[in-house]
Amino acid sequence: MVLAGGAAILMTAAWIYAKAAADEAYDRLLQGAAIQILDSLSVVDGKIEVNLPPSAFELLGLAPRDKIFYRVVLPDGETLTGYEDLAEEADLNTPRATPLFQTITYRDQEVRLVITSRAMADQSVGGWAHVAIAQTVEARHALTTELTTRAFLLVALMSLLALGGTIIAVRYSLRPLDALGDTLRRRDPQDLTPLDVSVPRELAPFVGSINHFMRRLDERLRLLQRFIADSAHQIRTPLTALSAQVSLIDEEAMAESDRRHLSRVKSRTAELARFTTQLLNHAMVIHRFDSVQLSPVDLTDVARKAFRAAVPITIDPDTVVSFEAPDERLTILGDGLSLREAIVNIIDNSLRHGTLQKLEVRIQRRGNYAQVEVEDDGPGIAPADWQTVTKRFVSSKSGEGSSGLGFAIAAEVAAALGGSLSFREKTDVTDFAVVLELPLMREEIV
């Protein structure tokens, strides 16, 4: 826009200059022709005669498409020769030491008029003789157009060169910003150390602001880590003590109503402990994906550890629990601790809300993905609820108002690792199952 505005100003100036130059050039021709005609005036036997010089009209004839009109006026105001109606409105009684130029309309045509005067020295015809010459302006307009066109081409060429030079200059001057952006893109998300890049002096405040922000963000993350660790310790310790104290109460010495109240206290205490553990695990999982770099993980090994942690020793002996895994190594890119918590939550949810007499955990491969399938013989989850149970504080146990984070944690871990959490409906042939699907590493894909 700046170049276009500058070009418009230059073109306007070029047009004004071209018009002035064309007028000046043809005005000089008109003035030269008028002077030649004045010089050709002579006094013979007391009368003024004129012998029109051919050279005067030859100069004006350089513009072949223009018409020429002339008039020679004697000192007494009579027309000696030429067009008598030319310059009728001009004052031809006043002597002029310098030529008078005018642009007028003559015979429905725009013409340029010049009037010059000469004092006649002969006493018999004393006074001033005048010569008026007019020429149409077609040649002037053509010259103005030609000069303007050339100027336009020159301005256009210079504008293109300026635009190209500006683009090159801007790109060259912004190269340090591109390099800085590339450095930030290639940096590990967990790397919050200050940037150490060479930039021009003008960009130093910008890099300093980025480093200041990264230092503040690092401090905030450290405070968050400390808060999670402190919360886990400060909350779990009294909950554990409370559960232990409740378990020491002698139910035999209590009345039936008191036993019911105690049973509710035990249930709520266990629920509070479980819910608190889930909250802390959820915070831990979110934080780890923001601060821990992913690494190759053996899914079978992680799932086996999760199975051992989730299945309690005191499980009902009549419940059949099994773990199946393939002989091949299934390696994924992930975080072992977060993945273990996700699988533990799935198995724990199945044990609490689904399993009646059977729980099966299978690790298997499906194409370029590895799957952790947790199947139980319970009623399962209705397909209409599949979209909601993976949200936070929504329970998979129908008919009760309890809330949980088990499936929410598993779904967030799966999404962070590029996988998904899905469900398989219970049928006459197969039981209900929760499927955690994760992509295998490239070297594991054959």
GROMACS .gro file of C-alpha atoms in nm:
model
  446
    1MET     CA    1   0.000   0.000   0.000
    2VAL     CA    2   0.288   0.236   0.076
    3LEU     CA    3   0.446   0.161  -0.260
    4ALA     CA    4   0.112   0.204  -0.438
    5GLY     CA    5   0.053   0.538  -0.266
    6GLY     CA    6   0.403   0.655  -0.350
    7ALA     CA    7   0.363   0.540  -0.710
    8ALA     CA    8   0.033   0.731  -0.739
    9ILE     CA    9   0.200   1.048  -0.610
   10LEU     CA   10   0.491   1.003  -0.850
   11MET     CA   11   0.256   0.943  -1.143
   12THR     CA   12   0.058   1.257  -1.062
   13ALA     CA   13   0.379   1.455  -1.043
   14ALA     CA   14   0.499   1.298  -1.369
   15TRP     CA   15   0.175   1.392  -1.546
   16ILE     CA   16   0.198   1.751  -1.423
   17TYR     CA   17   0.561   1.770  -1.533
   18ALA     CA   18   0.486   1.612  -1.873
   19LYS     CA   19   0.202   1.856  -1.938
   20ALA     CA   20   0.419   2.152  -1.841
   21ALA     CA   21   0.704   2.023  -2.058
   22ALA     CA   22   0.474   1.972  -2.360
   23ASP     CA   23   0.322   2.318  -2.317
   24GLU     CA   24   0.663   2.477  -2.287
   25ALA     CA   25   0.796   2.300  -2.598
   26TYR     CA   26   0.502   2.390  -2.822
   27ASP     CA   27   0.470   2.740  -2.673
   28ARG     CA   28   0.824   2.807  -2.786
   29LEU     CA   29   0.734   2.693  -3.136
   30LEU     CA   30   0.433   2.923  -3.138
   31GLN     CA   31   0.639   3.212  -3.007
   32GLY     CA   32   0.913   3.149  -3.264
   33ALA     CA   33   0.660   3.142  -3.549
   34ALA     CA   34   0.497   3.466  -3.426
   35ILE     CA   35   0.833   3.641  -3.401
   36GLN     CA   36   0.926   3.533  -3.755
   37ILE     CA   37   0.599   3.673  -3.887
   38LEU     CA   38   0.658   4.000  -3.701
   39ASP     CA   39   1.007   4.023  -3.846
   40SER     CA   40   0.861   3.978  -4.195
   41LEU     CA   41   0.650   4.296  -4.164
   42SER     CA   42   0.777   4.585  -4.371
   43VAL     CA   43   0.658   4.933  -4.476
   44VAL     CA   44   0.631   4.990  -4.850
   45ASP     CA   45   0.502   5.325  -4.981
   46GLY     CA   46   0.355   5.403  -4.643
   47LYS     CA   47   0.173   5.074  -4.609
   48ILE     CA   48   0.257   4.767  -4.402
   49GLU     CA   49   0.309   4.455  -4.599
   50VAL     CA   50   0.388   4.103  -4.483
   51ASN     CA   51   0.571   3.826  -4.657
   52LEU     CA   52   0.485   3.516  -4.454
   53PRO     CA   53   0.804   3.313  -4.408
   54PRO     CA   54   0.757   2.941  -4.486
   55SER     CA   55   0.991   2.849  -4.202
   56ALA     CA   56   0.744   2.983  -3.947
   57PHE     CA   57   0.481   2.730  -4.050
   58GLU     CA   58   0.730   2.453  -4.109
   59LEU     CA   59   0.809   2.453  -3.736
   60LEU     CA   60   0.443   2.429  -3.650
   61GLY     CA   61   0.397   2.164  -3.917
   62LEU     CA   62   0.602   1.925  -3.707
   63ALA     CA   63   0.266   1.840  -3.551
   64PRO     CA   64   0.088   1.719  -3.869
   65ARG     CA   65  -0.246   1.641  -3.699
   66ASP     CA   66  -0.284   1.988  -3.550
   67LYS     CA   67  -0.450   2.284  -3.720
   68ILE     CA   68  -0.291   2.630  -3.731
   69PHE     CA   69  -0.473   2.963  -3.729
   70TYR     CA   70  -0.306   3.303  -3.757
   71ARG     CA   71  -0.394   3.670  -3.778
   72VAL     CA   72  -0.185   3.983  -3.843
   73VAL     CA   73  -0.340   4.300  -3.700
   74LEU     CA   74  -0.228   4.651  -3.809
   75PRO     CA   75  -0.180   4.936  -3.560
   76ASP     CA   76  -0.521   5.074  -3.651
   77GLY     CA   77  -0.688   4.743  -3.555
   78GLU     CA   78  -0.753   4.619  -3.910
   79THR     CA   79  -0.665   4.261  -4.002
   80LEU     CA   80  -0.387   4.253  -4.261
   81THR     CA   81  -0.414   3.878  -4.322
   82GLY     CA   82  -0.540   3.564  -4.155
   83TYR     CA   83  -0.859   3.475  -3.965
   84GLU     CA   84  -1.039   3.793  -3.868
   85ASP     CA   85  -1.233   3.628  -3.585
   86LEU     CA   86  -0.921   3.492  -3.414
   87ALA     CA   87  -0.851   3.650  -3.075
   88GLU     CA   88  -1.155   3.874  -3.096
   89GLU     CA   89  -1.178   3.902  -2.719
   90ALA     CA   90  -0.808   3.984  -2.675
   91ASP     CA   91  -0.696   4.344  -2.612
   92LEU     CA   92  -0.496   4.427  -2.925
   93ASN     CA   93  -0.465   4.798  -2.851
   94THR     CA   94  -0.222   4.753  -2.564
   95PRO     CA   95   0.147   4.717  -2.658
   96ARG     CA   96   0.311   4.400  -2.519
   97ALA     CA   97   0.678   4.366  -2.456
   98THR     CA   98   0.636   3.993  -2.378
   99PRO     CA   99   0.419   3.729  -2.550
  100LEU     CA  100   0.073   3.650  -2.412
  101PHE     CA  101  -0.024   3.282  -2.401
  102GLN     CA  102  -0.383   3.162  -2.357
  103THR     CA  103  -0.578   2.838  -2.389
  104ILE     CA  104  -0.910   2.913  -2.554
  105THR     CA  105  -1.185   2.748  -2.756
  106TYR     CA  106  -1.184   2.849  -3.122
  107ARG     CA  107  -1.431   2.706  -3.370
  108ASP     CA  108  -1.533   2.436  -3.120
  109GLN     CA  109  -1.174   2.325  -3.074
  110GLU     CA  110  -0.937   2.372  -2.787
  111VAL     CA  111  -0.639   2.575  -2.906
  112ARG     CA  112  -0.329   2.734  -2.761
  113LEU     CA  113  -0.302   3.103  -2.854
  114VAL     CA  114   0.000   3.337  -2.850
  115ILE     CA  115  -0.013   3.712  -2.913
  116THR     CA  116   0.304   3.912  -2.979
  117SER     CA  117   0.352   4.280  -3.063
  118ARG     CA  118   0.603   4.493  -3.254
  119ALA     CA  119   0.644   4.868  -3.271
  120MET     CA  120   0.651   5.001  -3.631
  121ALA     CA  121   0.929   5.261  -3.664
  122ASP     CA  122   0.797   5.430  -3.981
  123GLN     CA  123   0.629   5.764  -3.904
  124SER     CA  124   0.359   5.710  -4.164
  125VAL     CA  125   0.235   5.395  -3.987
  126GLY     CA  126   0.348   5.451  -3.633
  127GLY     CA  127   0.209   5.221  -3.369
  128TRP     CA  128   0.212   4.857  -3.272
  129ALA     CA  129   0.138   4.566  -3.500
  130HIS     CA  130   0.015   4.239  -3.348
  131VAL     CA  131   0.043   3.876  -3.452
  132ALA     CA  132  -0.185   3.606  -3.310
  133ILE     CA  133  -0.116   3.240  -3.381
  134ALA     CA  134  -0.328   2.951  -3.252
  135GLN     CA  135  -0.267   2.578  -3.273
  136THR     CA  136  -0.485   2.286  -3.167
  137VAL     CA  137  -0.354   2.085  -2.872
  138GLU     CA  138  -0.363   1.729  -3.007
  139ALA     CA  139   0.015   1.710  -3.039
  140ARG     CA  140   0.056   1.852  -2.689
  141HIS     CA  141  -0.175   1.584  -2.545
  142ALA     CA  142   0.007   1.315  -2.739
  143LEU     CA  143   0.342   1.433  -2.605
  144THR     CA  144   0.200   1.452  -2.252
  145THR     CA  145   0.066   1.097  -2.284
  146GLU     CA  146   0.397   0.967  -2.418
  147LEU     CA  147   0.601   1.129  -2.143
  148THR     CA  148   0.354   1.012  -1.878
  149THR     CA  149   0.358   0.656  -2.014
  150ARG     CA  150   0.736   0.644  -2.005
  151ALA     CA  151   0.735   0.780  -1.655
  152PHE     CA  152   0.472   0.523  -1.557
  153LEU     CA  153   0.684   0.239  -1.691
  154LEU     CA  154   0.984   0.373  -1.506
  155VAL     CA  155   0.788   0.413  -1.183
  156ALA     CA  156   0.636   0.066  -1.221
  157LEU     CA  157   0.980  -0.086  -1.276
  158MET     CA  158   1.123   0.098  -0.977
  159SER     CA  159   0.821  -0.003  -0.766
  160LEU     CA  160   0.871  -0.368  -0.858
  161LEU     CA  161   1.239  -0.343  -0.776
  162ALA     CA  162   1.155  -0.169  -0.449
  163LEU     CA  163   0.894  -0.433  -0.366
  164GLY     CA  164   1.135  -0.714  -0.441
  165GLY     CA  165   1.407  -0.546  -0.242
  166THR     CA  166   1.169  -0.490   0.047
  167ILE     CA  167   1.062  -0.855   0.048
  168ILE     CA  168   1.423  -0.969   0.047
  169ALA     CA  169   1.514  -0.719   0.319
  170VAL     CA  170   1.219  -0.817   0.537
  171ARG     CA  171   1.288  -1.188   0.499
  172TYR     CA  172   1.655  -1.137   0.572
  173SER     CA  173   1.579  -0.921   0.875
  174LEU     CA  174   1.325  -1.177   1.007
  175ARG     CA  175   1.559  -1.474   0.971
  176PRO     CA  176   1.663  -1.445   1.338
  177LEU     CA  177   1.294  -1.472   1.435
  178ASP     CA  178   1.258  -1.784   1.220
  179ALA     CA  179   1.566  -1.932   1.383
  180LEU     CA  180   1.428  -1.847   1.727
  181GLY     CA  181   1.091  -2.004   1.641
  182ASP     CA  182   1.264  -2.316   1.510
  183THR     CA  183   1.464  -2.342   1.831
  184LEU     CA  184   1.145  -2.323   2.037
  185ARG     CA  185   0.968  -2.580   1.816
  186ARG     CA  186   1.252  -2.830   1.844
  187ARG     CA  187   1.291  -2.785   2.218
  188ASP     CA  188   1.161  -3.062   2.444
  189PRO     CA  189   0.834  -2.960   2.618
  190GLN     CA  190   0.990  -3.043   2.954
  191ASP     CA  191   1.297  -2.825   2.891
  192LEU     CA  192   1.233  -2.496   3.071
  193THR     CA  193   1.593  -2.380   3.085
  194PRO     CA  194   1.663  -2.028   2.948
  195LEU     CA  195   1.718  -1.991   2.575
  196ASP     CA  196   2.080  -1.949   2.471
  197VAL     CA  197   2.060  -1.825   2.111
  198SER     CA  198   2.242  -1.552   1.923
  199VAL     CA  199   1.996  -1.282   1.811
  200PRO     CA  200   2.028  -0.919   1.696
  201ARG     CA  201   2.027  -0.651   1.961
  202GLU     CA  202   1.669  -0.555   1.874
  203LEU     CA  203   1.543  -0.906   1.963
  204ALA     CA  204   1.732  -0.933   2.291
  205PRO     CA  205   1.437  -0.794   2.499
  206PHE     CA  206   1.205  -1.047   2.333
  207VAL     CA  207   1.434  -1.340   2.420
  208GLY     CA  208   1.472  -1.200   2.771
  209SER     CA  209   1.094  -1.192   2.814
  210ILE     CA  210   1.065  -1.554   2.696
  211ASN     CA  211   1.337  -1.664   2.940
  212HIS     CA  212   1.168  -1.472   3.223
  213PHE     CA  213   0.835  -1.642   3.145
  214MET     CA  214   1.000  -1.986   3.130
  215ARG     CA  215   1.166  -1.930   3.468
  216ARG     CA  216   0.833  -1.832   3.622
  217LEU     CA  217   0.663  -2.136   3.462
  218ASP     CA  218   0.936  -2.365   3.595
  219GLU     CA  219   0.888  -2.224   3.943
  220ARG     CA  220   0.512  -2.280   3.919
  221LEU     CA  221   0.560  -2.640   3.810
  222ARG     CA  222   0.799  -2.705   4.097
  223LEU     CA  223   0.545  -2.562   4.339
  224LEU     CA  224   0.279  -2.785   4.185
  225GLN     CA  225   0.500  -3.093   4.225
  226ARG     CA  226   0.562  -3.003   4.587
  227PHE     CA  227   0.191  -2.946   4.648
  228ILE     CA  228   0.097  -3.284   4.499
  229ALA     CA  229   0.364  -3.464   4.701
  230ASP     CA  230   0.266  -3.284   5.022
  231SER     CA  231  -0.103  -3.343   4.959
  232ALA     CA  232  -0.049  -3.712   4.895
  233HIS     CA  233   0.139  -3.748   5.222
  234GLN     CA  234  -0.081  -3.523   5.436
  235ILE     CA  235  -0.411  -3.667   5.312
  236ARG     CA  236  -0.327  -4.034   5.287
  237THR     CA  237  -0.171  -4.055   5.636
  238PRO     CA  238  -0.481  -3.950   5.835
  239LEU     CA  239  -0.708  -4.153   5.605
  240THR     CA  240  -0.498  -4.463   5.668
  241ALA     CA  241  -0.506  -4.397   6.040
  242LEU     CA  242  -0.881  -4.342   6.031
  243SER     CA  243  -0.938  -4.669   5.846
  244ALA     CA  244  -0.720  -4.850   6.098
  245GLN     CA  245  -0.904  -4.700   6.392
  246VAL     CA  246  -1.242  -4.789   6.243
  247SER     CA  247  -1.130  -5.148   6.187
  248LEU     CA  248  -1.035  -5.180   6.556
  249ILE     CA  249  -1.387  -5.112   6.677
  250ASP     CA  250  -1.543  -5.421   6.832
  251GLU     CA  251  -1.866  -5.483   6.649
  252GLU     CA  252  -1.970  -5.767   6.880
  253ALA     CA  253  -2.024  -5.530   7.169
  254MET     CA  254  -2.242  -5.298   6.965
  255ALA     CA  255  -2.614  -5.293   6.909
  256GLU     CA  256  -2.756  -5.383   6.572
  257SER     CA  257  -2.831  -5.019   6.484
  258ASP     CA  258  -2.480  -4.916   6.584
  259ARG     CA  259  -2.338  -5.189   6.363
  260ARG     CA  260  -2.529  -5.051   6.069
  261HIS     CA  261  -2.390  -4.706   6.139
  262LEU     CA  262  -2.040  -4.849   6.172
  263SER     CA  263  -2.080  -5.033   5.844
  264ARG     CA  264  -2.172  -4.706   5.674
  265VAL     CA  265  -1.871  -4.535   5.833
  266LYS     CA  266  -1.641  -4.809   5.706
  267SER     CA  267  -1.794  -4.788   5.359
  268ARG     CA  268  -1.764  -4.410   5.343
  269THR     CA  269  -1.410  -4.419   5.478
  270ALA     CA  270  -1.306  -4.670   5.214
  271GLU     CA  271  -1.480  -4.466   4.945
  272LEU     CA  272  -1.310  -4.148   5.063
  273ALA     CA  273  -0.969  -4.316   5.064
  274ARG     CA  274  -1.027  -4.458   4.717
  275PHE     CA  275  -1.156  -4.126   4.581
  276THR     CA  276  -0.864  -3.934   4.732
  277THR     CA  277  -0.620  -4.181   4.580
  278GLN     CA  278  -0.783  -4.135   4.240
  279LEU     CA  279  -0.767  -3.756   4.268
  280LEU     CA  280  -0.396  -3.766   4.352
  281ASN     CA  281  -0.331  -4.020   4.077
  282HIS     CA  282  -0.519  -3.801   3.830
  283ALA     CA  283  -0.311  -3.497   3.925
  284MET     CA  284   0.004  -3.708   3.904
  285VAL     CA  285  -0.086  -3.838   3.556
  286ILE     CA  286  -0.159  -3.489   3.421
  287HIS     CA  287   0.163  -3.353   3.567
  288ARG     CA  288   0.377  -3.638   3.439
  289PHE     CA  289   0.262  -3.592   3.081
  290ASP     CA  290   0.355  -3.224   3.110
  291SER     CA  291   0.697  -3.287   3.263
  292VAL     CA  292   0.819  -3.639   3.178
  293GLN     CA  293   0.967  -3.736   2.845
  294LEU     CA  294   0.811  -4.047   2.689
  295SER     CA  295   1.028  -4.356   2.647
  296PRO     CA  296   0.992  -4.714   2.513
  297VAL     CA  297   0.778  -4.925   2.748
  298ASP     CA  298   0.706  -5.300   2.751
  299LEU     CA  299   0.327  -5.308   2.769
  300THR     CA  300   0.313  -5.669   2.895
  301ASP     CA  301   0.545  -5.592   3.184
  302VAL     CA  302   0.352  -5.279   3.284
  303ALA     CA  303   0.016  -5.458   3.257
  304ARG     CA  304   0.141  -5.749   3.470
  305LYS     CA  305   0.252  -5.510   3.745
  306ALA     CA  306  -0.082  -5.330   3.728
  307PHE     CA  307  -0.266  -5.664   3.751
  308ARG     CA  308  -0.073  -5.760   4.065
  309ALA     CA  309  -0.135  -5.420   4.223
  310ALA     CA  310  -0.506  -5.405   4.139
  311VAL     CA  311  -0.614  -5.758   4.235
  312PRO     CA  312  -0.620  -5.781   4.616
  313ILE     CA  313  -0.496  -6.084   4.806
  314THR     CA  314  -0.826  -6.103   4.989
  315ILE     CA  315  -1.029  -6.149   4.671
  316ASP     CA  316  -1.314  -6.402   4.689
  317PRO     CA  317  -1.166  -6.751   4.624
  318ASP     CA  318  -1.463  -6.832   4.403
  319THR     CA  319  -1.367  -6.553   4.162
  320VAL     CA  320  -1.162  -6.678   3.867
  321VAL     CA  321  -0.890  -6.424   3.781
  322SER     CA  322  -0.653  -6.473   3.486
  323PHE     CA  323  -0.382  -6.281   3.300
  324GLU     CA  324  -0.287  -6.366   2.939
  325ALA     CA  325  -0.003  -6.215   2.736
  326PRO     CA  326   0.165  -6.305   2.406
  327ASP     CA  327   0.522  -6.432   2.383
  328GLU     CA  328   0.631  -6.140   2.165
  329ARG     CA  329   0.740  -5.809   2.315
  330LEU     CA  330   0.491  -5.528   2.259
  331THR     CA  331   0.673  -5.197   2.293
  332ILE     CA  332   0.496  -4.863   2.301
  333LEU     CA  333   0.618  -4.509   2.351
  334GLY     CA  334   0.481  -4.392   2.684
  335ASP     CA  335   0.527  -4.333   3.055
  336GLY     CA  336   0.532  -4.654   3.259
  337LEU     CA  337   0.392  -4.509   3.581
  338SER     CA  338   0.099  -4.329   3.417
  339LEU     CA  339   0.017  -4.632   3.201
  340ARG     CA  340   0.027  -4.858   3.508
  341GLU     CA  341  -0.219  -4.629   3.690
  342ALA     CA  342  -0.453  -4.635   3.391
  343ILE     CA  343  -0.461  -5.016   3.379
  344VAL     CA  344  -0.497  -5.039   3.758
  345ASN     CA  345  -0.803  -4.811   3.744
  346ILE     CA  346  -0.964  -5.022   3.470
  347ILE     CA  347  -0.908  -5.348   3.661
  348ASP     CA  348  -1.020  -5.192   3.991
  349ASN     CA  349  -1.337  -5.060   3.830
  350SER     CA  350  -1.412  -5.407   3.692
  351LEU     CA  351  -1.358  -5.572   4.030
  352ARG     CA  352  -1.578  -5.325   4.217
  353HIS     CA  353  -1.863  -5.276   3.972
  354GLY     CA  354  -1.861  -5.562   3.725
  355THR     CA  355  -1.698  -5.890   3.821
  356LEU     CA  356  -1.927  -6.161   3.958
  357GLN     CA  357  -1.719  -6.478   3.925
  358LYS     CA  358  -1.469  -6.410   3.646
  359LEU     CA  359  -1.209  -6.144   3.555
  360GLU     CA  360  -0.976  -6.184   3.257
  361VAL     CA  361  -0.694  -5.947   3.156
  362ARG     CA  362  -0.551  -6.006   2.809
  363ILE     CA  363  -0.264  -5.838   2.625
  364GLN     CA  364  -0.283  -5.881   2.249
  365ARG     CA  365  -0.175  -5.730   1.923
  366ARG     CA  366  -0.414  -5.592   1.658
  367GLY     CA  367  -0.221  -5.477   1.353
  368ASN     CA  368  -0.010  -5.175   1.444
  369TYR     CA  369  -0.172  -5.146   1.787
  370ALA     CA  370  -0.140  -5.325   2.120
  371GLN     CA  371  -0.449  -5.382   2.332
  372VAL     CA  372  -0.511  -5.430   2.702
  373GLU     CA  373  -0.849  -5.600   2.732
  374VAL     CA  374  -1.018  -5.629   3.073
  375GLU     CA  375  -1.320  -5.861   3.057
  376ASP     CA  376  -1.565  -5.953   3.334
  377ASP     CA  377  -1.890  -6.147   3.362
  378GLY     CA  378  -2.084  -5.858   3.514
  379PRO     CA  379  -2.379  -5.675   3.357
  380GLY     CA  380  -2.149  -5.425   3.185
  381ILE     CA  381  -2.218  -5.066   3.091
  382ALA     CA  382  -2.505  -4.970   2.864
  383PRO     CA  383  -2.386  -4.841   2.523
  384ALA     CA  384  -2.581  -4.519   2.585
  385ASP     CA  385  -2.347  -4.444   2.879
  386TRP     CA  386  -2.017  -4.514   2.703
  387GLN     CA  387  -1.964  -4.148   2.612
  388THR     CA  388  -2.020  -4.025   2.968
  389VAL     CA  389  -1.835  -4.279   3.185
  390THR     CA  390  -1.497  -4.154   3.057
  391LYS     CA  391  -1.571  -3.810   3.196
  392ARG     CA  392  -1.452  -3.706   3.539
  393PHE     CA  393  -1.672  -3.777   3.842
  394VAL     CA  394  -1.905  -4.012   3.653
  395SER     CA  395  -1.944  -4.363   3.787
  396SER     CA  396  -1.974  -4.678   3.579
  397LYS     CA  397  -2.201  -4.831   3.843
  398SER     CA  398  -2.557  -4.773   3.735
  399GLY     CA  399  -2.826  -4.693   3.982
  400GLU     CA  400  -2.596  -4.517   4.231
  401GLY     CA  401  -2.490  -4.158   4.265
  402SER     CA  402  -2.124  -4.228   4.335
  403SER     CA  403  -1.859  -4.059   4.128
  404GLY     CA  404  -1.513  -4.161   4.017
  405LEU     CA  405  -1.207  -4.087   3.807
  406GLY     CA  406  -1.103  -4.438   3.702
  407PHE     CA  407  -1.211  -4.431   3.338
  408ALA     CA  408  -1.127  -4.059   3.312
  409ILE     CA  409  -0.766  -4.131   3.409
  410ALA     CA  410  -0.747  -4.424   3.165
  411ALA     CA  411  -0.900  -4.220   2.881
  412GLU     CA  412  -0.663  -3.927   2.935
  413VAL     CA  413  -0.359  -4.156   2.941
  414ALA     CA  414  -0.475  -4.328   2.621
  415ALA     CA  415  -0.532  -3.994   2.444
  416ALA     CA  416  -0.193  -3.862   2.556
  417LEU     CA  417  -0.022  -4.171   2.410
  418GLY     CA  418  -0.211  -4.153   2.080
  419GLY     CA  419  -0.448  -4.437   2.164
  420SER     CA  420  -0.808  -4.477   2.277
  421LEU     CA  421  -1.031  -4.629   2.542
  422SER     CA  422  -1.331  -4.825   2.414
  423PHE     CA  423  -1.590  -5.077   2.530
  424ARG     CA  424  -1.721  -5.409   2.398
  425GLU     CA  425  -2.085  -5.486   2.459
  426LYS     CA  426  -2.190  -5.799   2.647
  427THR     CA  427  -2.348  -6.065   2.422
  428ASP     CA  428  -2.454  -6.427   2.445
  429VAL     CA  429  -2.106  -6.531   2.329
  430THR     CA  430  -1.874  -6.272   2.487
  431ASP     CA  431  -1.869  -6.085   2.816
  432PHE     CA  432  -1.842  -5.710   2.862
  433ALA     CA  433  -1.488  -5.573   2.816
  434VAL     CA  434  -1.296  -5.249   2.843
  435VAL     CA  435  -1.026  -5.215   2.576
  436LEU     CA  436  -0.723  -4.985   2.608
  437GLU     CA  437  -0.562  -4.955   2.264
  438LEU     CA  438  -0.217  -4.800   2.213
  439PRO     CA  439   0.001  -4.760   1.902
  440LEU     CA  440   0.316  -4.971   1.878
  441MET     CA  441   0.652  -4.808   1.820
  442ARG     CA  442   0.770  -4.793   1.459
  443GLU     CA  443   1.039  -5.055   1.506
  444GLU     CA  444   0.768  -5.293   1.637
  445ILE     CA  445   0.563  -5.252   1.318
  446VAL     CA  446   0.660  -5.510   1.056
   0.00000   0.00000   0.00000
